mmCIF file of C-alpha atoms and ligand atoms in Angstrom:
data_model
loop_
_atom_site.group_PDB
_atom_site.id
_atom_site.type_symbol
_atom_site.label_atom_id
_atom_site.label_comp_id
_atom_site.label_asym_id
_atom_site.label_seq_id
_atom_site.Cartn_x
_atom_site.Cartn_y
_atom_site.Cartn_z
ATOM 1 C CA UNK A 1 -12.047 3.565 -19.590
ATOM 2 C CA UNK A 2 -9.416 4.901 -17.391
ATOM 3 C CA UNK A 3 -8.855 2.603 -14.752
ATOM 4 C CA UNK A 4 -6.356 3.137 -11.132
ATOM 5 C CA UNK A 5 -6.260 0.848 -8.967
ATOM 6 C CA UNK A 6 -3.784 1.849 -6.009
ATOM 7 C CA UNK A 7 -5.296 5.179 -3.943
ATOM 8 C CA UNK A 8 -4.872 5.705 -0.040
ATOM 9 C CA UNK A 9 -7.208 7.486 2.046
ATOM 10 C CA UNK A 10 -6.488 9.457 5.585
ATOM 11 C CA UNK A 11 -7.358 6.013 6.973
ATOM 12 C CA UNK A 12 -3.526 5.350 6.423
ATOM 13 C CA UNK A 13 -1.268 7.304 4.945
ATOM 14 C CA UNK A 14 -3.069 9.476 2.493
ATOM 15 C CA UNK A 15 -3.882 12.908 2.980
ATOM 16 C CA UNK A 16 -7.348 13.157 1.956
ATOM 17 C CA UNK A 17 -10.911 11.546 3.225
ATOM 18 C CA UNK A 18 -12.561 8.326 1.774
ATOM 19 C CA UNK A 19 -14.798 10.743 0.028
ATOM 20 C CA UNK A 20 -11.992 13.254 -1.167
ATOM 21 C CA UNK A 21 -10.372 10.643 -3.094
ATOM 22 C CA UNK A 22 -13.806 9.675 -4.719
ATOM 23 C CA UNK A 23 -14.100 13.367 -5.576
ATOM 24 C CA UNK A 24 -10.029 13.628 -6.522
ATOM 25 C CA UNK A 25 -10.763 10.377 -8.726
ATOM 26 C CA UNK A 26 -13.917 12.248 -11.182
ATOM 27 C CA UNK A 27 -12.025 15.017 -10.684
ATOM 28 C CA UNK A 28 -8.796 13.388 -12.786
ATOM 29 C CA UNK A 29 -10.865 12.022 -15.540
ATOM 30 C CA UNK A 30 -11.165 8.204 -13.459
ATOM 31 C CA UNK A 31 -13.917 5.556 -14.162
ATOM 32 C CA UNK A 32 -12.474 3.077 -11.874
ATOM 33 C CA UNK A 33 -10.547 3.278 -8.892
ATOM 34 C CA UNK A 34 -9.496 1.463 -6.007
ATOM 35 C CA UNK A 35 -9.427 2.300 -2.290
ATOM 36 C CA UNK A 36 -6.319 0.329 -0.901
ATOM 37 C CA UNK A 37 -5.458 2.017 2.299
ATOM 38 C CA UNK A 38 -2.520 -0.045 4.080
ATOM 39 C CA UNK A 39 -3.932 -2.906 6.572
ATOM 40 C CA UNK A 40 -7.381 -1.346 6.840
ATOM 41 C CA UNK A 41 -10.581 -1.938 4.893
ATOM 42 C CA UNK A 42 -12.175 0.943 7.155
ATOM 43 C CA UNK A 43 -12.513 3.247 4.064
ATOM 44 C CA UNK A 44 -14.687 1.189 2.445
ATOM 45 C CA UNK A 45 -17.994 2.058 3.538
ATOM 46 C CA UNK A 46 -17.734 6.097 3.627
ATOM 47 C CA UNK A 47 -15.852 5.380 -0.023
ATOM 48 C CA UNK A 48 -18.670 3.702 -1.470
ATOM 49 C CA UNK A 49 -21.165 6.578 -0.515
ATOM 50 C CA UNK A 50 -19.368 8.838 -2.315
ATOM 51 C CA UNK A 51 -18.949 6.946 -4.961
ATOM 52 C CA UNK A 52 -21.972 6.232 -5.884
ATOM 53 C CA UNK A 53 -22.635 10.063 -5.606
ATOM 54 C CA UNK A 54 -19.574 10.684 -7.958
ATOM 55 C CA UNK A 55 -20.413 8.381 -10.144
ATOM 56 C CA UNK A 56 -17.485 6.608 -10.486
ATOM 57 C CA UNK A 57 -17.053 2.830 -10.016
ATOM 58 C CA UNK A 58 -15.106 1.808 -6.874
ATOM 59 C CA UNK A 59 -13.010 -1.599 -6.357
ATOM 60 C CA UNK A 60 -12.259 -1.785 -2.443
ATOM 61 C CA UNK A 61 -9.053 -3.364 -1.793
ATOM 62 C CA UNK A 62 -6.299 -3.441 0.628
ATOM 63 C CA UNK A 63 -2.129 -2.938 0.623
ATOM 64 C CA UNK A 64 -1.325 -5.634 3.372
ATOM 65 C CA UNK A 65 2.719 -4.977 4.684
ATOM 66 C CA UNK A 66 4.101 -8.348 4.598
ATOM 67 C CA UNK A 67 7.858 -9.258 5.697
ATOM 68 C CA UNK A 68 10.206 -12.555 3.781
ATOM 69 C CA UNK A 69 12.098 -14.026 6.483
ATOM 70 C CA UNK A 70 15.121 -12.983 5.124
ATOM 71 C CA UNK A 71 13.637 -8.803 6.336
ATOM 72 C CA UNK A 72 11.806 -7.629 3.304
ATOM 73 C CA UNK A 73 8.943 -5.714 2.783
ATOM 74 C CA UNK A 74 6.723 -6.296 0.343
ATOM 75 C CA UNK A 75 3.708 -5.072 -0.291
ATOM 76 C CA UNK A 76 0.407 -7.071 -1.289
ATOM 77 C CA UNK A 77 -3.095 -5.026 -2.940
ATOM 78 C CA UNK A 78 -5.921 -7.107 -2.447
ATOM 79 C CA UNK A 79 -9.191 -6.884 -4.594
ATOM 80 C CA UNK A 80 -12.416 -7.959 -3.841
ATOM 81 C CA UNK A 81 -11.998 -9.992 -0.833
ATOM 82 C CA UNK A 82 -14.284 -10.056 2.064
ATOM 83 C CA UNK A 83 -13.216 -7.443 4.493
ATOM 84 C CA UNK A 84 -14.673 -10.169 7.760
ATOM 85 C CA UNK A 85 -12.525 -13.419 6.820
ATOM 86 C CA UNK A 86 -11.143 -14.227 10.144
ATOM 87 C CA UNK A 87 -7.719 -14.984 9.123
ATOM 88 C CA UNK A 88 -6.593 -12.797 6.617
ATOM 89 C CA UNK A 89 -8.985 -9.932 9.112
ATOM 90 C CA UNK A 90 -6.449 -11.295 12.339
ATOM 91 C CA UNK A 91 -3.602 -10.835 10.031
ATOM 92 C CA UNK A 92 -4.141 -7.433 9.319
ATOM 93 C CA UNK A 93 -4.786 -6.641 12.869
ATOM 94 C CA UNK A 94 -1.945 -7.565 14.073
ATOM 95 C CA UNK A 95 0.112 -5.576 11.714
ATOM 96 C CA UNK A 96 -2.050 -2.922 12.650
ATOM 97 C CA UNK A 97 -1.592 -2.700 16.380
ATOM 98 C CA UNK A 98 2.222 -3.962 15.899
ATOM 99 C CA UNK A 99 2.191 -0.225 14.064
ATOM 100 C CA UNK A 100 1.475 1.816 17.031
ATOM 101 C CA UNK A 101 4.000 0.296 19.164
ATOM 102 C CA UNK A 102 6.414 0.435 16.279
ATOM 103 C CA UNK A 103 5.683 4.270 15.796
ATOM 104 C CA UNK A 104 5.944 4.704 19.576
ATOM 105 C CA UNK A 105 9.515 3.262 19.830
ATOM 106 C CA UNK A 106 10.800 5.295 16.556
ATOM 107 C CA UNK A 107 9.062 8.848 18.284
ATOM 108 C CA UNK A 108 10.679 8.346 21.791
ATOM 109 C CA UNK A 109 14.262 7.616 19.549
ATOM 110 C CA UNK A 110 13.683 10.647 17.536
ATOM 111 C CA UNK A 111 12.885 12.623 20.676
ATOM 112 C CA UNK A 112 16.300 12.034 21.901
ATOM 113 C CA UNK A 113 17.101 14.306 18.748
ATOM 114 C CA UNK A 114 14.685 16.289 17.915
ATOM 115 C CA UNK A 115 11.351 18.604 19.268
ATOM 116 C CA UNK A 116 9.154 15.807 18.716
ATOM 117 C CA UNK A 117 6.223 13.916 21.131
ATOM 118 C CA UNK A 118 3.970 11.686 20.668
ATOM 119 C CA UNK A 119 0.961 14.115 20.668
ATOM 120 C CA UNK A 120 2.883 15.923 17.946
ATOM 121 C CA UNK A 121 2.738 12.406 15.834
ATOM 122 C CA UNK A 122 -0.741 11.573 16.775
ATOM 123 C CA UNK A 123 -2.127 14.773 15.569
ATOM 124 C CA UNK A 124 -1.354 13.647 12.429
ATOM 125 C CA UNK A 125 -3.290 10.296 12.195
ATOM 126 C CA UNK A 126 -6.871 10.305 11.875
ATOM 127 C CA UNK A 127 -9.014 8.270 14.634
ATOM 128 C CA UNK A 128 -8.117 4.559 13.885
ATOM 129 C CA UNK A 129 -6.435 5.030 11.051
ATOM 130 C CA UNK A 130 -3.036 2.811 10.167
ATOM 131 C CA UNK A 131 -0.378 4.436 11.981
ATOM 132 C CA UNK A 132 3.079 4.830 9.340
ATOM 133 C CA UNK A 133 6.124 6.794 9.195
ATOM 134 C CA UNK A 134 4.652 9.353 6.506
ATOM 135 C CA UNK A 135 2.736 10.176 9.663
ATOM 136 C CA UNK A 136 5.922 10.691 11.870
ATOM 137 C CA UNK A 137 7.049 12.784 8.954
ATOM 138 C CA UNK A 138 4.248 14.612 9.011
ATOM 139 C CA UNK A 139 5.121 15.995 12.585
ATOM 140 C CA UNK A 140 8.969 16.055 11.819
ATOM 141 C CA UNK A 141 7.485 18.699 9.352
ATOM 142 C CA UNK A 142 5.370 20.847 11.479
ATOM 143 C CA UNK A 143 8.486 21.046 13.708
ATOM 144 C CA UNK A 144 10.468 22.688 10.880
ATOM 145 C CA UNK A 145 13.068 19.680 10.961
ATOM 146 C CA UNK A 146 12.476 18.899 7.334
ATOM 147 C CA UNK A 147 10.266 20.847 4.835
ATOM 148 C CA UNK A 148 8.380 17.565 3.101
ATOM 149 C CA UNK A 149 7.765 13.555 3.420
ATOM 150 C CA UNK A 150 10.429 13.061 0.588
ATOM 151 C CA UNK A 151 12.561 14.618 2.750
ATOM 152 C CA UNK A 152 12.129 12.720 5.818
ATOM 153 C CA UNK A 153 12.034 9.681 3.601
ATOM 154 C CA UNK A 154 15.160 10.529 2.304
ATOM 155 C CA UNK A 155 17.173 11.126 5.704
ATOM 156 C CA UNK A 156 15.516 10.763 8.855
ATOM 157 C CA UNK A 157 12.930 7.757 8.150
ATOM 158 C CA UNK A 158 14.797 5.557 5.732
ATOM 159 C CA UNK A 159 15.230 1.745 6.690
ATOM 160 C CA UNK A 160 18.704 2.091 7.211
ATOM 161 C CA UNK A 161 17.944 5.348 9.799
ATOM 162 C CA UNK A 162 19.412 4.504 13.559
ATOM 163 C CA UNK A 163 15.759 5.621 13.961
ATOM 164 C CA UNK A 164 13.958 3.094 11.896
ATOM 165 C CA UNK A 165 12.275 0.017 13.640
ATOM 166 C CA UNK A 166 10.516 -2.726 12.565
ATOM 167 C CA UNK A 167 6.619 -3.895 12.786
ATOM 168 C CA UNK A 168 5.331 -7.638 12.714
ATOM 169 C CA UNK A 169 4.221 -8.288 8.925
ATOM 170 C CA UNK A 170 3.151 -11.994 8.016
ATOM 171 C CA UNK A 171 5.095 -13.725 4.910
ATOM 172 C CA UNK A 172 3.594 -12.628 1.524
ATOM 173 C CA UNK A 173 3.255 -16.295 0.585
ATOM 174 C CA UNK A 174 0.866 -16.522 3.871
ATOM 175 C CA UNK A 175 -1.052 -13.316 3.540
ATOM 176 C CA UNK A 176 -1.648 -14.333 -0.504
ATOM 177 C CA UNK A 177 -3.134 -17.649 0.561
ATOM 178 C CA UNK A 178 -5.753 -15.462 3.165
ATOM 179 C CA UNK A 179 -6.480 -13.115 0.700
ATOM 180 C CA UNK A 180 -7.072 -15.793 -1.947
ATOM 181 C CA UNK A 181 -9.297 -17.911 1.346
ATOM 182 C CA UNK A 182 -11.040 -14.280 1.403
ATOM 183 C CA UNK A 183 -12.423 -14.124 -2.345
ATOM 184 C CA UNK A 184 -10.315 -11.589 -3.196
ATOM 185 C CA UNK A 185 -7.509 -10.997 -5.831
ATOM 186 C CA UNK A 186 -4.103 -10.710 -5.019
ATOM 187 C CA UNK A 187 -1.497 -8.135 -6.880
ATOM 188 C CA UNK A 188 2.220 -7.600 -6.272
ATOM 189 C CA UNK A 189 2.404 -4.344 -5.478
ATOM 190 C CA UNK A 190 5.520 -2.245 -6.826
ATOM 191 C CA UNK A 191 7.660 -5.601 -7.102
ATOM 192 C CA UNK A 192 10.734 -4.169 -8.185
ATOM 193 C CA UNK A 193 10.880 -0.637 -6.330
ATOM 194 C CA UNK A 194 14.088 -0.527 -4.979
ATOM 195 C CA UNK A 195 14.465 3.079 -3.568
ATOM 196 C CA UNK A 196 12.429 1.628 -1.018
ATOM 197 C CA UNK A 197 14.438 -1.346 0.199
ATOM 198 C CA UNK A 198 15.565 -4.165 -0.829
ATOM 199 C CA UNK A 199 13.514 -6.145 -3.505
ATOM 200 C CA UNK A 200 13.017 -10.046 -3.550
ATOM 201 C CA UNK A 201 14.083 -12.457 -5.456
ATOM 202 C CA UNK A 202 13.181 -15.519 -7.485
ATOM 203 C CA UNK A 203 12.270 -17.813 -4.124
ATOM 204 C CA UNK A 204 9.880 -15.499 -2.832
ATOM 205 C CA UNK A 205 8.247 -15.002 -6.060
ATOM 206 C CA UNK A 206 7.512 -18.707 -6.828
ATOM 207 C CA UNK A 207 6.320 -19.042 -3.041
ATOM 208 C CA UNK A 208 3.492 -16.113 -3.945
ATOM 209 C CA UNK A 209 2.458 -17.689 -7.075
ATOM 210 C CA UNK A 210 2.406 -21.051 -5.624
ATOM 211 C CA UNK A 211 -0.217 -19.744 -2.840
ATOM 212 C CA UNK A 212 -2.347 -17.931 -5.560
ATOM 213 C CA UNK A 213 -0.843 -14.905 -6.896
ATOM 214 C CA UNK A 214 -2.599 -13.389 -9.441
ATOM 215 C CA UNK A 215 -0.902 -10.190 -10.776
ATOM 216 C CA UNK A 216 2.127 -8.219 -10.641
ATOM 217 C CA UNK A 217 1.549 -3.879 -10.450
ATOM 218 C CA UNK A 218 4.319 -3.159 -13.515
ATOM 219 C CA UNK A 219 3.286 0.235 -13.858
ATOM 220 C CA UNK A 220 3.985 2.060 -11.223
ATOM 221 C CA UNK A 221 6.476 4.984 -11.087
ATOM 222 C CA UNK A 222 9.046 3.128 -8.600
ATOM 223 C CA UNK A 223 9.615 0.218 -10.758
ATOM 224 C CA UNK A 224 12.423 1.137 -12.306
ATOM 225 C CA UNK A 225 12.581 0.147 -16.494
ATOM 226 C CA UNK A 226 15.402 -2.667 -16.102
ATOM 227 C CA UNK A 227 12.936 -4.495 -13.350
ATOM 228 C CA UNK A 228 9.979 -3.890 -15.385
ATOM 229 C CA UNK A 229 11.456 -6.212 -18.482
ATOM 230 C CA UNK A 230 12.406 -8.623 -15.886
ATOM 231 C CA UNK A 231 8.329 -8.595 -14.290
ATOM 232 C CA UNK A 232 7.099 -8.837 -18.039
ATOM 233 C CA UNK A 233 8.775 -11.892 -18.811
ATOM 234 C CA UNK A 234 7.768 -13.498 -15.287
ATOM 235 C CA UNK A 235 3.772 -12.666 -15.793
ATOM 236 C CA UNK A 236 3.987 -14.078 -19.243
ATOM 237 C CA UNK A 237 5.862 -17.142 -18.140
ATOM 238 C CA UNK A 238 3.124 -17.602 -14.987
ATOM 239 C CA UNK A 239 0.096 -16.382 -16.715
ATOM 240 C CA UNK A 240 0.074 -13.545 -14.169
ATOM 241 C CA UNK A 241 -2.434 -10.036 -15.074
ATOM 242 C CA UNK A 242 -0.613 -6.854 -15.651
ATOM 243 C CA UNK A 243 -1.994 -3.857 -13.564
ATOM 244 C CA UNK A 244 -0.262 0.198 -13.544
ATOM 245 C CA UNK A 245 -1.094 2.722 -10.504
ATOM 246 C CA UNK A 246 -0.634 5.481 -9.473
ATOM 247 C CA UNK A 247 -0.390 4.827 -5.601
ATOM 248 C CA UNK A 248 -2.085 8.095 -5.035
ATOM 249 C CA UNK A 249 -1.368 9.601 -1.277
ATOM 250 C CA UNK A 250 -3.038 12.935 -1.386
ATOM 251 C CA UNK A 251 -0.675 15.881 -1.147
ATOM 252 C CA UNK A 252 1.633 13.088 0.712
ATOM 253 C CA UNK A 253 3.517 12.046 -2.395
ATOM 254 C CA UNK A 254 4.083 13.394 -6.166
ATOM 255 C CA UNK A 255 1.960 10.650 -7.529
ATOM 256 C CA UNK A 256 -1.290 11.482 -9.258
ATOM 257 C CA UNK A 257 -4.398 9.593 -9.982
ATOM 258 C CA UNK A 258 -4.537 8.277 -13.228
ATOM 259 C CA UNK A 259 -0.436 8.504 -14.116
ATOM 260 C CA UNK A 260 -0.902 4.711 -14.587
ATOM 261 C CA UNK A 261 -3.997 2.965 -15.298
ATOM 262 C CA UNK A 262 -4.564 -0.422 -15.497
ATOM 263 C CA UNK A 263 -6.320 -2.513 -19.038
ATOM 264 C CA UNK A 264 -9.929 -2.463 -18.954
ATOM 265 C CA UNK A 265 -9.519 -6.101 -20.150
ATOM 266 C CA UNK A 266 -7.177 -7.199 -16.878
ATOM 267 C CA UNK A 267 -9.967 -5.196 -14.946
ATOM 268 C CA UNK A 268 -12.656 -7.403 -16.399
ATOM 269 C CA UNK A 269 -10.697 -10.396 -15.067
ATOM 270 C CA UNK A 270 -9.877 -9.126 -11.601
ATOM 271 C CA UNK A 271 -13.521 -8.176 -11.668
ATOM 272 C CA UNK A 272 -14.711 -11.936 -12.487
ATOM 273 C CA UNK A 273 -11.573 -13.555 -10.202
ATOM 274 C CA UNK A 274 -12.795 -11.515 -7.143
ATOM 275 C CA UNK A 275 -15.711 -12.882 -5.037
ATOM 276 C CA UNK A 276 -15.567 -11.432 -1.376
ATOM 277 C CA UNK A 277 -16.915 -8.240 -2.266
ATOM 278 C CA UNK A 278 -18.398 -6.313 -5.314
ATOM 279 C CA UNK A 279 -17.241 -3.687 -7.147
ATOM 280 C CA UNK A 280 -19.311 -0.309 -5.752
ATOM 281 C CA UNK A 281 -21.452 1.478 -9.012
HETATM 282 P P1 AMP B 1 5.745 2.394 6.847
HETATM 283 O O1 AMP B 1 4.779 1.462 6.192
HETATM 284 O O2 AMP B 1 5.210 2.995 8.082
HETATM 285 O O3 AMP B 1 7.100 1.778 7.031
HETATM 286 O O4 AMP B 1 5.955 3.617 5.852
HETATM 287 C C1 AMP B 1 6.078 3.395 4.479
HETATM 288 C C2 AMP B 1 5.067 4.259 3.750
HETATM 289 O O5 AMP B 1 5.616 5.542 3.588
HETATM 290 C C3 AMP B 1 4.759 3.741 2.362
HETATM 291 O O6 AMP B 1 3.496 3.196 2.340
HETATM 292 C C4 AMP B 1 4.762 4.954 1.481
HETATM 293 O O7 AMP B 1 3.466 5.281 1.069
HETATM 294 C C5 AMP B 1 5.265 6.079 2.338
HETATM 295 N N1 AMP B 1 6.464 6.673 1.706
HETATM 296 C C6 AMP B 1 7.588 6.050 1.377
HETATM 297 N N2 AMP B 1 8.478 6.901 0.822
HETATM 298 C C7 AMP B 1 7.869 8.102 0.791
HETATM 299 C C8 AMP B 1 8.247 9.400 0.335
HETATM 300 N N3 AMP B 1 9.445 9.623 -0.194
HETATM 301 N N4 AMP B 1 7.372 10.401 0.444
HETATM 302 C C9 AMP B 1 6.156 10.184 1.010
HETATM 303 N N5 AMP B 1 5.745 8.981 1.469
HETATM 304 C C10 AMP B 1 6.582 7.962 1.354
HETATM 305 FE FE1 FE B 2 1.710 4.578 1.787
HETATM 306 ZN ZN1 ZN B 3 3.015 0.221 -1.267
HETATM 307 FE FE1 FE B 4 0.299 2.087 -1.747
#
């Protein structure tokens, strides 16, 4: 059983449809995979259809942005959960619509400096999808200011870019406790990747445990080896399920499906810990 459980869709940042990742996902050999688009569950229902159709077994999830009060991000997948529960749902819309205004101050800063509007940015996004800076990116691109994402991520659109701005995101202790409310099965996503940011430390981690956190994503390719030792120890110590990704974008990142899969054994528990929703066969 090869098992991935961390794909986006074009209803955030990936690059293909709902149904091309269920076709990319038979295509790479998957049996399981999981639709975890960043705050939207909007995927979902075109995802199952095809699916079913591609015979592969779907797990629809969620990567909610969250934000420690001391300013960083960290990512939470959710499994399973039940896409209508009120709170975790007003959560997610909020970080949602704090997005677009986010994206809409970083454009009209970056059009100071470069050929860019917000028509060139929007063309990017799909209707409703969950507006990012890959998306920005995406337009800095067809402008000929850089020639990928990686490279926009690596100059323009870091987090330390005069550029950059921030979006509301609730606390990850918060959004674990909704997700947990929801039926659904919270993971740590990419705990330890620090090219991205700053990483947390131990107070935040025994604040998401303490609401309900129930794995950590080890294997993924932006933990780097030294953090991965340190995320072993902690999931033996709490008891936590050990999941590996790919956090598949399309042609929007490197990563492919099925470069880390996830034991069919912690599957089988995320499977039986998960009651909001059902995995799609
Ligand atoms: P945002 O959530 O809008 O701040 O943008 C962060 C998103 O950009 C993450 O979800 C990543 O998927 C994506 N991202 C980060 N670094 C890169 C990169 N080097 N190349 C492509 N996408 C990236
Ligand atoms: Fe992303
Ligand atoms: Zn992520
Ligand atoms: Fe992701």
């Amino acid at each position: 059983m090869k098992i991935d459980l961390h794909a986006h869709s074009n209803v955030s940042d990936g690059t293909e449809t709902p149904t091309d990742v269920m076709a990319s996902a038979a295509r790479a050999g998957l049996d399981v995979v999981a639709l975890t688009d960043h705050d939207s569950t909007d995927g979902w229902a075109e995802a199952s259809l095809a699916a079913v159709r591609e015979g592969i077994a779907l797990v629809p999830g969620i990567e909610i942005s969250c934000r420690t009060e001391q300013g960083i991000s960290v990512h939470l997948l959710s499994y399973l959960h039940d896409p209508t529960h009120p709170g975790l749902l007003e959560e997610i819309t909020k970080s949602k619509d704090a997005r677009l205004t986010r994206a809409e101050r970083m454009v009209s800063l970056l059009a100071e400096d470069y050929p860019l509007t917000w028509d060139d940015v929007i063309h990017h996004v799909a209707p409703g999808a969950t507006m990012g800076r890959p998306h920005i990116a995406d337009a800095l691109v067809a402008a000929g200011v850089v020639s990928d994402r990686t490279e926009a991520f690596a100059s323009i659109l870091t987090s330390h870019s005069r550029y950059w701005v921030q979006h509301y995101a609730p606390e990850p202790a918060l959004a674990v406790e909704l997700v947990r409310a929801a039926g659904g099965v919270p993971v740590f996503a990419h705990p330890v990747a620090s090219s991205r940011g700053r990483v947390v430390g131990d107070k935040t981690y025994q604040e998401m445990i303490d609401a309900g956190l129930a794995g950590l994503e080890i294997d993924h390719r932006d933990n780097p080896e030294e953090g991965r030792k340190f995320l072993r120890k902690l999931a033996a110590r709490h008891n936590l399920l050990i999941t590996g990704s790919s956090d598949y974008h399309g042609t929007g990142k490197v990563n492919l499906l099925g470069e880390n899969t996830t034991d069919p054994e912690v599957f089988a528990r995320i499977v039986a810990m998960g009651t909001g929703s059902r995995v799609v066969r």
